[in-house]
């Protein structure tokens, strides 16, 4: 056999392979933010015995939206399983076996991945080629994180209750105002567990304040339910996932709750009835513990005061500010105040306790109190 004969045979073989399609290049890795791909030869009929795999790969909080505006494959009406020619779409790598759909016949379809990868497998048998399919995809930002300022609400891991994406990072900042702290509950958490309990893989972290202050209240993973209260007007929730196992994620609910009272140890300061200058709530009970430096006494005055009062009720039985001479509210009562005017009250020692209580009716606008240290007289 001379060299020309060899060449001729090779070319003939290539030709044959080409018309039968098995060696036509098809499939590949697609990692641009958007693109298109087609069955081999599209829009002409696809070859016999094709086997093509496309792997579409995004990163971060981006999922993949995949459209099939045109699918025209062999279909036999007794073959719901698309045994002959088929386009199969997998959420993730094919090896995970999460088949979203196996298509044949005429269809138009749209799919969203739940994670950073989507795999498309096209196979044809040795008979009846049709036109095939055309497909386009794009990466879509998955909504995650944000600022929450409504008095109550809920939020979820991306894609909840379906699987959250890998390599996600979402930050929610919940912000209240005034005397309101933030109560946060997780009725459902289902994240990749960590047997060391450090939540090294996927986690939800809750911070008291901005995350940068690093006042971590808790870090959750695995399955659990949990409850947190902020001590301030801000609570931060950070969700992060690694590149493996993803589960259904979490659901969180929060609400603002009215609180009042505090410990005051500065030489001068001020405090307010809850919600001031708006009406204080019914059934409030707030305690301020005031301590001066050294042996100084404490002088309490009210730049503004308007607390429920009846002129026949000198005992302030309804709503009242009770001032005690010492560190607890059963020390000697210095004054019980209601109505809208009062004189300054002085402690005899370096500690004073102020208790504000309201009943279940007629809230007023409350008070603004000043405290000042003074040398013992
Ligand atoms: C894909 O199919 C649709 C529907 O038939 C058609 O409108 C569109 O032009 C096709 N795209 C390409 C690139 O052929
Ligand atoms: C499927 O689509 C092809 C090409 O658009 C068309 O010729 C054919 O009639 C369609 N078949 C059915 C069953 O709708
Ligand atoms: C895919 O996700 C996008 C963006 O979140 C959404 O607009 C669209 O309705 C989703 N499509 C499907 C089929 O779920
Ligand atoms: C949060 O505060 C509320 C209202 O004061 C209380 O009922 C609840 O037990 C607190 N939860 C935690 C975890 O401290
Ligand atoms: C103070 O309270 C009395 C009795 O409730 C009321 O008549 C009066 O108008 C109030 N004064 C002010 C300045 O609110």
Short mmCIF file of C-alpha atoms and ligand atoms in Angstrom, two decimals:
data_model
loop_
_atom_site.label_atom_id
_atom_site.label_comp_id
_atom_site.label_asym_id
_atom_site.label_seq_id
_atom_site.Cartn_x
_atom_site.Cartn_y
_atom_site.Cartn_z
CA UNK A 1 0.00 0.00 0.00
CA UNK A 2 1.62 3.28 -1.04
CA UNK A 3 1.33 6.47 0.89
CA UNK A 4 -1.42 7.93 -1.32
CA UNK A 5 -3.59 4.89 -0.75
CA UNK A 6 -3.15 5.26 2.98
CA UNK A 7 -4.09 8.92 2.74
CA UNK A 8 -7.13 8.11 0.69
CA UNK A 9 -8.32 5.49 3.13
CA UNK A 10 -7.79 7.84 6.07
CA UNK A 11 -9.77 10.57 4.37
CA UNK A 12 -12.57 8.21 3.52
CA UNK A 13 -12.69 7.01 7.08
CA UNK A 14 -12.85 10.59 8.37
CA UNK A 15 -15.61 11.35 5.92
CA UNK A 16 -17.62 8.39 7.11
CA UNK A 17 -17.08 9.27 10.73
CA UNK A 18 -18.19 12.80 10.02
CA UNK A 19 -21.45 11.95 8.36
CA UNK A 20 -22.20 9.50 11.14
CA UNK A 21 -21.25 12.10 13.66
CA UNK A 22 -19.56 10.11 16.39
CA UNK A 23 -16.36 12.13 16.10
CA UNK A 24 -17.99 15.57 15.67
CA UNK A 25 -16.76 17.86 18.40
CA UNK A 26 -19.52 18.67 20.85
CA UNK A 27 -19.95 19.53 24.49
CA UNK A 28 -17.44 21.35 26.69
CA UNK A 29 -17.12 23.58 29.72
CA UNK A 30 -19.00 26.88 29.61
CA UNK A 31 -17.96 29.44 32.20
CA UNK A 32 -18.72 32.77 30.55
CA UNK A 33 -21.61 34.65 32.25
CA UNK A 34 -23.84 33.94 29.25
CA UNK A 35 -23.75 31.90 26.09
CA UNK A 36 -25.45 29.57 23.64
CA UNK A 37 -24.90 26.02 22.52
CA UNK A 38 -26.51 23.68 20.06
CA UNK A 39 -26.90 20.07 19.16
CA UNK A 40 -24.17 19.06 16.67
CA UNK A 41 -24.98 20.25 13.13
CA UNK A 42 -27.85 22.42 14.32
CA UNK A 43 -30.12 23.48 12.61
CA UNK A 44 -29.41 20.53 10.34
CA UNK A 45 -30.20 17.07 11.70
CA UNK A 46 -27.91 15.83 14.42
CA UNK A 47 -25.70 12.77 13.74
CA UNK A 48 -26.31 9.22 14.90
CA UNK A 49 -24.77 7.97 18.10
CA UNK A 50 -23.94 11.39 19.44
CA UNK A 51 -22.87 11.73 23.04
CA UNK A 52 -22.19 15.29 24.10
CA UNK A 53 -21.80 16.77 27.57
CA UNK A 54 -21.87 20.48 28.41
CA UNK A 55 -20.92 21.59 31.88
CA UNK A 56 -22.01 25.14 32.71
CA UNK A 57 -20.16 26.56 35.71
CA UNK A 58 -20.80 29.79 37.61
CA UNK A 59 -19.22 31.07 40.81
CA UNK A 60 -20.33 32.79 44.02
CA UNK A 61 -24.00 33.63 44.61
CA UNK A 62 -24.84 33.08 40.97
CA UNK A 63 -27.07 30.33 39.76
CA UNK A 64 -27.56 29.31 36.14
CA UNK A 65 -30.69 29.96 34.15
CA UNK A 66 -30.85 27.67 31.16
CA UNK A 67 -33.34 28.05 28.31
CA UNK A 68 -34.26 25.67 25.55
CA UNK A 69 -36.28 27.77 23.07
CA UNK A 70 -36.18 24.91 20.60
CA UNK A 71 -36.07 21.15 21.12
CA UNK A 72 -36.92 18.74 18.29
CA UNK A 73 -35.79 15.18 18.99
CA UNK A 74 -37.01 11.74 18.11
CA UNK A 75 -40.08 10.86 20.13
CA UNK A 76 -42.36 7.86 20.20
CA UNK A 77 -45.59 8.31 22.08
CA UNK A 78 -45.21 5.07 24.05
CA UNK A 79 -41.74 6.15 25.21
CA UNK A 80 -42.15 8.62 28.04
CA UNK A 81 -38.58 7.85 29.13
CA UNK A 82 -37.01 9.25 25.95
CA UNK A 83 -35.03 6.06 25.41
CA UNK A 84 -33.87 6.90 21.89
CA UNK A 85 -32.62 10.46 21.59
CA UNK A 86 -32.62 12.74 24.63
CA UNK A 87 -31.38 15.92 26.25
CA UNK A 88 -30.85 15.38 29.98
CA UNK A 89 -30.35 18.27 32.38
CA UNK A 90 -28.61 17.71 35.73
CA UNK A 91 -28.42 20.12 38.64
CA UNK A 92 -24.72 19.97 39.46
CA UNK A 93 -22.26 17.47 38.01
CA UNK A 94 -23.76 14.41 36.36
CA UNK A 95 -22.12 12.20 38.97
CA UNK A 96 -24.45 13.65 41.64
CA UNK A 97 -27.36 12.20 39.69
CA UNK A 98 -29.74 15.10 40.33
CA UNK A 99 -31.66 14.78 37.07
CA UNK A 100 -33.96 17.78 36.49
CA UNK A 101 -35.40 16.54 33.22
CA UNK A 102 -34.90 14.15 30.33
CA UNK A 103 -36.41 15.69 27.22
CA UNK A 104 -37.34 14.43 23.78
CA UNK A 105 -39.94 15.33 21.14
CA UNK A 106 -40.82 19.03 20.76
CA UNK A 107 -40.48 21.22 23.85
CA UNK A 108 -39.47 24.61 25.13
CA UNK A 109 -38.14 24.65 28.67
CA UNK A 110 -36.41 26.84 31.25
CA UNK A 111 -34.34 25.52 34.14
CA UNK A 112 -32.63 27.15 37.10
CA UNK A 113 -29.76 25.46 38.83
CA UNK A 114 -29.78 25.48 42.60
CA UNK A 115 -26.02 25.71 42.64
CA UNK A 116 -22.99 26.71 40.61
CA UNK A 117 -23.15 23.96 38.05
CA UNK A 118 -25.57 22.56 35.53
CA UNK A 119 -24.83 19.66 33.19
CA UNK A 120 -26.48 18.96 29.86
CA UNK A 121 -26.12 15.58 28.19
CA UNK A 122 -27.25 15.01 24.62
CA UNK A 123 -27.46 11.46 23.26
CA UNK A 124 -28.80 10.08 20.01
CA UNK A 125 -29.22 6.52 18.84
CA UNK A 126 -28.49 5.15 15.39
CA UNK A 127 -31.77 5.99 13.71
CA UNK A 128 -34.04 8.89 12.74
CA UNK A 129 -32.10 12.07 13.35
CA UNK A 130 -34.15 15.25 13.94
CA UNK A 131 -33.05 18.90 14.07
CA UNK A 132 -31.85 18.81 17.64
CA UNK A 133 -31.95 21.75 20.04
CA UNK A 134 -30.72 25.24 20.66
CA UNK A 135 -30.01 26.44 24.19
CA UNK A 136 -28.92 29.63 25.88
CA UNK A 137 -27.90 30.25 29.46
CA UNK A 138 -26.98 33.12 31.74
CA UNK A 139 -25.78 33.51 35.30
CA UNK A 140 -28.35 35.06 37.61
CA UNK A 141 -27.58 36.72 40.92
CA UNK A 142 -29.29 34.93 43.71
CA UNK A 143 -30.94 37.35 46.09
CA UNK A 144 -29.26 37.16 49.43
CA UNK A 145 -28.67 39.45 52.39
CA UNK A 146 -29.80 43.05 52.82
CA UNK A 147 -30.86 45.59 55.38
CA UNK A 148 -34.02 44.94 57.40
CA UNK A 149 -35.64 47.85 59.21
CA UNK A 150 -39.30 46.81 59.45
CA UNK A 151 -40.40 46.00 63.03
CA UNK A 152 -40.81 42.35 62.10
CA UNK A 153 -40.00 40.07 59.22
CA UNK A 154 -38.45 36.90 57.99
CA UNK A 155 -35.59 35.93 55.72
CA UNK A 156 -34.12 32.75 54.27
CA UNK A 157 -30.97 31.21 52.93
CA UNK A 158 -30.80 31.66 49.13
CA UNK A 159 -33.14 29.30 47.30
CA UNK A 160 -34.76 28.08 50.54
CA UNK A 161 -36.28 25.48 50.98
CA UNK A 162 -34.33 24.11 48.04
CA UNK A 163 -30.60 23.70 48.34
CA UNK A 164 -28.50 26.79 48.94
CA UNK A 165 -25.63 27.37 46.49
CA UNK A 166 -22.04 26.51 47.29
CA UNK A 167 -19.53 29.29 48.03
CA UNK A 168 -22.32 31.65 49.07
CA UNK A 169 -21.85 34.56 51.44
CA UNK A 170 -24.85 36.63 52.50
CA UNK A 171 -25.11 39.31 55.18
CA UNK A 172 -28.35 40.58 56.70
CA UNK A 173 -28.23 43.63 58.90
CA UNK A 174 -31.31 44.11 61.10
CA UNK A 175 -31.70 47.61 62.52
CA UNK A 176 -34.11 48.88 65.15
CA UNK A 177 -34.32 52.28 66.81
CA UNK A 178 -34.90 53.67 70.30
CA UNK A 179 -35.46 51.30 73.21
CA UNK A 180 -36.08 48.39 70.91
CA UNK A 181 -33.86 45.36 70.79
CA UNK A 182 -34.06 42.63 68.17
CA UNK A 183 -35.35 39.14 68.90
CA UNK A 184 -34.29 36.59 66.31
CA UNK A 185 -35.40 32.98 66.02
CA UNK A 186 -34.38 30.24 63.64
CA UNK A 187 -37.34 27.86 63.47
CA UNK A 188 -35.41 25.79 60.95
CA UNK A 189 -31.71 25.26 60.31
CA UNK A 190 -30.43 22.53 58.02
CA UNK A 191 -26.82 23.16 57.09
CA UNK A 192 -23.89 20.84 56.53
CA UNK A 193 -23.03 19.50 59.98
CA UNK A 194 -19.57 19.63 61.49
CA UNK A 195 -18.88 16.87 63.98
CA UNK A 196 -16.34 19.09 65.73
CA UNK A 197 -19.20 21.53 66.39
CA UNK A 198 -17.12 24.42 65.03
CA UNK A 199 -19.32 24.82 61.96
CA UNK A 200 -16.27 24.95 59.71
CA UNK A 201 -18.14 24.18 56.46
CA UNK A 202 -21.47 25.96 56.13
CA UNK A 203 -22.72 28.25 58.88
CA UNK A 204 -25.00 31.03 60.03
CA UNK A 205 -23.32 33.44 62.43
CA UNK A 206 -25.23 35.92 64.57
CA UNK A 207 -23.47 39.07 65.80
CA UNK A 208 -24.69 41.55 68.40
CA UNK A 209 -24.12 44.77 66.43
CA UNK A 210 -22.25 45.06 63.15
CA UNK A 211 -20.29 41.89 62.24
CA UNK A 212 -17.08 43.91 62.27
CA UNK A 213 -17.41 44.34 66.06
CA UNK A 214 -17.11 40.57 66.36
CA UNK A 215 -19.53 40.21 69.27
CA UNK A 216 -20.53 36.72 68.19
CA UNK A 217 -23.75 35.50 69.84
CA UNK A 218 -23.74 32.13 68.12
CA UNK A 219 -22.75 30.11 65.07
CA UNK A 220 -25.15 27.49 63.78
CA UNK A 221 -24.84 24.47 61.51
CA UNK A 222 -26.31 20.98 61.24
CA UNK A 223 -29.95 20.88 62.29
CA UNK A 224 -31.08 22.98 65.21
CA UNK A 225 -33.43 25.76 66.17
CA UNK A 226 -32.26 28.73 68.11
CA UNK A 227 -33.21 32.06 69.63
CA UNK A 228 -31.18 35.23 70.15
CA UNK A 229 -31.78 38.70 71.59
CA UNK A 230 -29.60 41.65 70.66
CA UNK A 231 -28.46 43.99 73.39
CA UNK A 232 -28.39 46.90 70.97
CA UNK A 233 -30.16 48.33 67.92
CA UNK A 234 -28.38 46.16 65.41
CA UNK A 235 -28.01 42.46 64.80
CA UNK A 236 -26.03 40.97 61.91
CA UNK A 237 -26.56 37.54 60.39
CA UNK A 238 -23.92 36.11 58.08
CA UNK A 239 -24.53 32.97 56.06
CA UNK A 240 -21.64 31.26 54.32
CA UNK A 241 -21.28 27.94 52.51
CA UNK A 242 -18.21 26.13 51.27
CA UNK A 243 -17.74 24.36 47.95
CA UNK A 244 -19.24 20.97 48.88
CA UNK A 245 -22.48 19.56 50.33
CA UNK A 246 -25.44 21.91 50.23
CA UNK A 247 -28.73 21.36 52.07
CA UNK A 248 -32.03 23.20 52.46
CA UNK A 249 -30.59 26.07 54.52
CA UNK A 250 -32.45 28.10 57.11
CA UNK A 251 -35.47 30.19 57.84
CA UNK A 252 -35.21 33.12 60.27
CA UNK A 253 -37.83 35.35 61.87
CA UNK A 254 -37.19 38.54 63.78
CA UNK A 255 -39.14 41.18 65.63
CA UNK A 256 -38.32 44.31 67.58
CA UNK A 257 -39.13 44.22 71.26
CA UNK A 258 -39.52 47.20 73.48
CA UNK A 259 -37.08 47.21 76.38
CA UNK A 260 -36.08 49.75 78.94
CA UNK A 261 -33.82 50.28 81.89
CA UNK A 262 -30.04 50.08 82.15
CA UNK A 263 -27.06 50.48 84.44
CA UNK A 264 -25.70 54.04 84.63
CA UNK A 265 -22.28 54.60 86.14
CA UNK A 266 -21.17 57.86 84.54
CA UNK A 267 -20.89 61.07 86.60
CA UNK A 268 -23.76 62.52 84.59
CA UNK A 269 -26.29 61.09 82.20
CA UNK A 270 -29.86 60.94 81.04
CA UNK A 271 -32.51 58.37 80.36
CA UNK A 272 -36.01 58.20 78.94
CA UNK A 273 -39.26 56.35 79.32
CA UNK A 274 -39.63 53.64 76.63
CA UNK A 275 -40.56 55.03 73.21
CA UNK A 276 -40.09 58.64 74.39
CA UNK A 277 -41.25 61.16 73.13
CA UNK A 278 -44.02 58.90 71.84
CA UNK A 279 -46.36 57.31 74.35
CA UNK A 280 -44.85 54.70 76.61
CA UNK A 281 -46.29 51.18 76.27
CA UNK A 282 -48.83 49.64 78.64
CA UNK A 283 -47.52 47.29 81.30
CA UNK A 284 -43.99 48.65 81.12
CA UNK A 285 -41.55 47.85 83.90
CA UNK A 286 -38.11 49.40 83.61
CA UNK A 287 -35.29 49.65 86.12
CA UNK A 288 -32.35 52.04 85.98
CA UNK A 289 -29.53 51.31 88.44
CA UNK A 290 -27.45 54.41 89.03
CA UNK A 291 -24.10 54.49 90.76
CA UNK A 292 -21.88 57.50 91.34
CA UNK A 293 -18.13 57.57 91.68
CA UNK A 294 -16.64 57.75 95.17
CA UNK A 295 -18.99 58.90 97.90
CA UNK A 296 -20.93 61.35 95.74
CA UNK A 297 -24.69 61.40 95.98
CA UNK A 298 -27.01 61.34 92.97
CA UNK A 299 -29.43 64.10 91.98
CA UNK A 300 -32.30 63.08 89.69
CA UNK A 301 -34.28 65.75 87.82
CA UNK A 302 -36.88 65.74 85.05
CA UNK A 303 -36.62 68.22 82.15
CA UNK A 304 -39.88 66.69 80.92
CA UNK A 305 -42.43 64.52 82.63
CA UNK A 306 -45.97 63.53 81.79
CA UNK A 307 -47.12 60.30 83.42
CA UNK A 308 -50.74 59.23 84.01
CA UNK A 309 -52.21 60.99 87.02
CA UNK A 310 -55.61 61.53 88.72
CA UNK A 311 -55.93 64.36 91.13
CA UNK A 312 -57.55 62.04 93.71
CA UNK A 313 -54.61 59.62 93.47
CA UNK A 314 -51.70 61.04 95.41
CA UNK A 315 -50.17 57.53 95.62
CA UNK A 316 -49.64 57.26 91.85
CA UNK A 317 -51.38 53.93 91.75
CA UNK A 318 -51.56 53.70 87.93
CA UNK A 319 -48.32 54.68 86.27
CA UNK A 320 -45.38 55.78 88.39
CA UNK A 321 -41.71 56.55 88.67
CA UNK A 322 -40.45 55.16 91.98
CA UNK A 323 -37.08 56.37 93.23
CA UNK A 324 -35.19 54.25 95.80
CA UNK A 325 -32.24 55.20 97.95
CA UNK A 326 -29.86 52.34 97.17
CA UNK A 327 -28.97 49.60 94.69
CA UNK A 328 -32.26 47.68 94.67
CA UNK A 329 -35.90 48.55 94.31
CA UNK A 330 -36.81 47.47 97.83
CA UNK A 331 -34.50 49.99 99.43
CA UNK A 332 -36.02 53.04 101.09
CA UNK A 333 -38.51 54.81 98.80
CA UNK A 334 -37.43 58.40 98.24
CA UNK A 335 -40.28 59.44 95.98
CA UNK A 336 -43.14 58.07 93.90
CA UNK A 337 -43.85 60.37 91.01
CA UNK A 338 -46.67 60.77 88.47
CA UNK A 339 -48.41 63.69 86.74
CA UNK A 340 -46.39 66.41 85.10
CA UNK A 341 -44.31 68.26 87.63
CA UNK A 342 -41.81 67.30 90.23
CA UNK A 343 -38.85 68.54 92.20
CA UNK A 344 -35.39 66.98 91.94
CA UNK A 345 -34.82 63.87 94.09
CA UNK A 346 -31.52 63.26 95.93
CA UNK A 347 -30.03 60.00 97.17
CA UNK A 348 -28.29 59.88 100.55
CA UNK A 349 -25.62 57.42 99.34
CA UNK A 350 -23.79 56.74 96.09
CA UNK A 351 -26.49 54.51 94.61
CA UNK A 352 -30.04 55.05 93.43
CA UNK A 353 -32.61 52.84 91.69
CA UNK A 354 -35.38 54.21 89.49
CA UNK A 355 -38.31 51.99 88.60
CA UNK A 356 -40.90 53.01 86.01
CA UNK A 357 -44.15 51.04 85.79
CA UNK A 358 -47.28 51.57 83.72
CA UNK A 359 -50.64 49.84 83.98
CA UNK A 360 -52.74 48.59 81.10
CA UNK A 361 -54.52 51.83 80.20
CA UNK A 362 -53.95 55.41 79.08
CA UNK A 363 -50.28 55.71 78.24
CA UNK A 364 -48.81 59.22 78.29
CA UNK A 365 -45.65 60.55 76.70
CA UNK A 366 -43.46 59.65 79.68
CA UNK A 367 -40.34 61.38 80.87
CA UNK A 368 -36.85 62.54 80.22
CA UNK A 369 -34.62 62.24 83.31
CA UNK A 370 -31.22 63.77 84.08
CA UNK A 371 -28.78 62.52 86.66
CA UNK A 372 -25.91 64.41 88.14
CA UNK A 373 -23.38 63.56 90.83
CA UNK A 374 -22.97 65.93 93.67
CA UNK A 375 -20.68 66.11 96.72
CA UNK A 376 -22.49 64.85 99.84
CA UNK A 377 -23.93 67.77 101.77
C1 LIG B 1 -33.46 28.98 18.79
O1 LIG B 1 -34.81 28.61 18.61
C2 LIG B 1 -35.74 29.66 18.65
C3 LIG B 1 -37.14 29.08 18.56
O2 LIG B 1 -37.28 28.32 17.39
C4 LIG B 1 -35.44 30.67 17.55
O3 LIG B 1 -36.33 31.76 17.63
C5 LIG B 1 -34.02 31.15 17.68
O4 LIG B 1 -33.67 32.00 16.62
C6 LIG B 1 -33.05 29.96 17.72
N1 LIG B 1 -31.71 30.47 17.99
C7 LIG B 1 -30.69 30.18 17.18
C8 LIG B 1 -29.38 30.80 17.55
O5 LIG B 1 -30.81 29.47 16.22
C1 LIG B 2 -42.12 19.37 16.07
O1 LIG B 2 -41.38 20.43 15.54
C2 LIG B 2 -41.10 20.26 14.14
C3 LIG B 2 -40.12 21.35 13.72
O2 LIG B 2 -40.51 22.62 14.22
C4 LIG B 2 -42.40 20.26 13.37
O3 LIG B 2 -42.15 20.10 12.00
C5 LIG B 2 -43.28 19.13 13.87
O4 LIG B 2 -44.54 19.18 13.26
C6 LIG B 2 -43.45 19.20 15.36
N1 LIG B 2 -44.09 18.02 15.83
C7 LIG B 2 -45.10 18.02 16.68
C8 LIG B 2 -45.64 16.68 17.07
O5 LIG B 2 -45.56 19.06 17.15
C1 LIG B 3 -35.08 31.35 37.56
O1 LIG B 3 -34.59 32.37 38.40
C2 LIG B 3 -34.92 33.67 37.94
C3 LIG B 3 -34.18 34.68 38.82
O2 LIG B 3 -34.37 34.43 40.19
C4 LIG B 3 -36.44 33.83 37.99
O3 LIG B 3 -36.79 35.12 37.51
C5 LIG B 3 -37.09 32.76 37.13
O4 LIG B 3 -38.48 32.83 37.25
C6 LIG B 3 -36.60 31.37 37.53
N1 LIG B 3 -37.10 30.41 36.57
C7 LIG B 3 -37.53 29.21 36.95
C8 LIG B 3 -37.93 28.30 35.84
O5 LIG B 3 -37.60 28.85 38.11
C1 LIG B 4 -35.46 37.61 74.65
O1 LIG B 4 -36.29 38.59 75.24
C2 LIG B 4 -37.62 38.17 75.45
C3 LIG B 4 -38.43 39.35 75.96
O2 LIG B 4 -37.76 40.00 77.00
C4 LIG B 4 -37.63 36.99 76.41
O3 LIG B 4 -38.94 36.53 76.59
C5 LIG B 4 -36.76 35.88 75.85
O4 LIG B 4 -36.66 34.81 76.77
C6 LIG B 4 -35.37 36.38 75.53
N1 LIG B 4 -34.63 35.34 74.86
C7 LIG B 4 -33.35 35.08 75.13
C8 LIG B 4 -32.71 33.97 74.35
O5 LIG B 4 -32.71 35.71 75.95
C1 LIG B 5 -50.28 68.87 83.84
O1 LIG B 5 -51.25 67.92 84.28
C2 LIG B 5 -52.50 68.52 84.63
C3 LIG B 5 -53.35 67.39 85.17
O2 LIG B 5 -53.27 66.22 84.39
C4 LIG B 5 -53.10 69.18 83.42
O3 LIG B 5 -54.30 69.80 83.76
C5 LIG B 5 -52.12 70.21 82.86
O4 LIG B 5 -52.62 70.80 81.69
C6 LIG B 5 -50.79 69.57 82.61
N1 LIG B 5 -49.82 70.58 82.20
C7 LIG B 5 -49.00 70.39 81.18
C8 LIG B 5 -48.04 71.48 80.86
O5 LIG B 5 -49.00 69.35 80.49
#
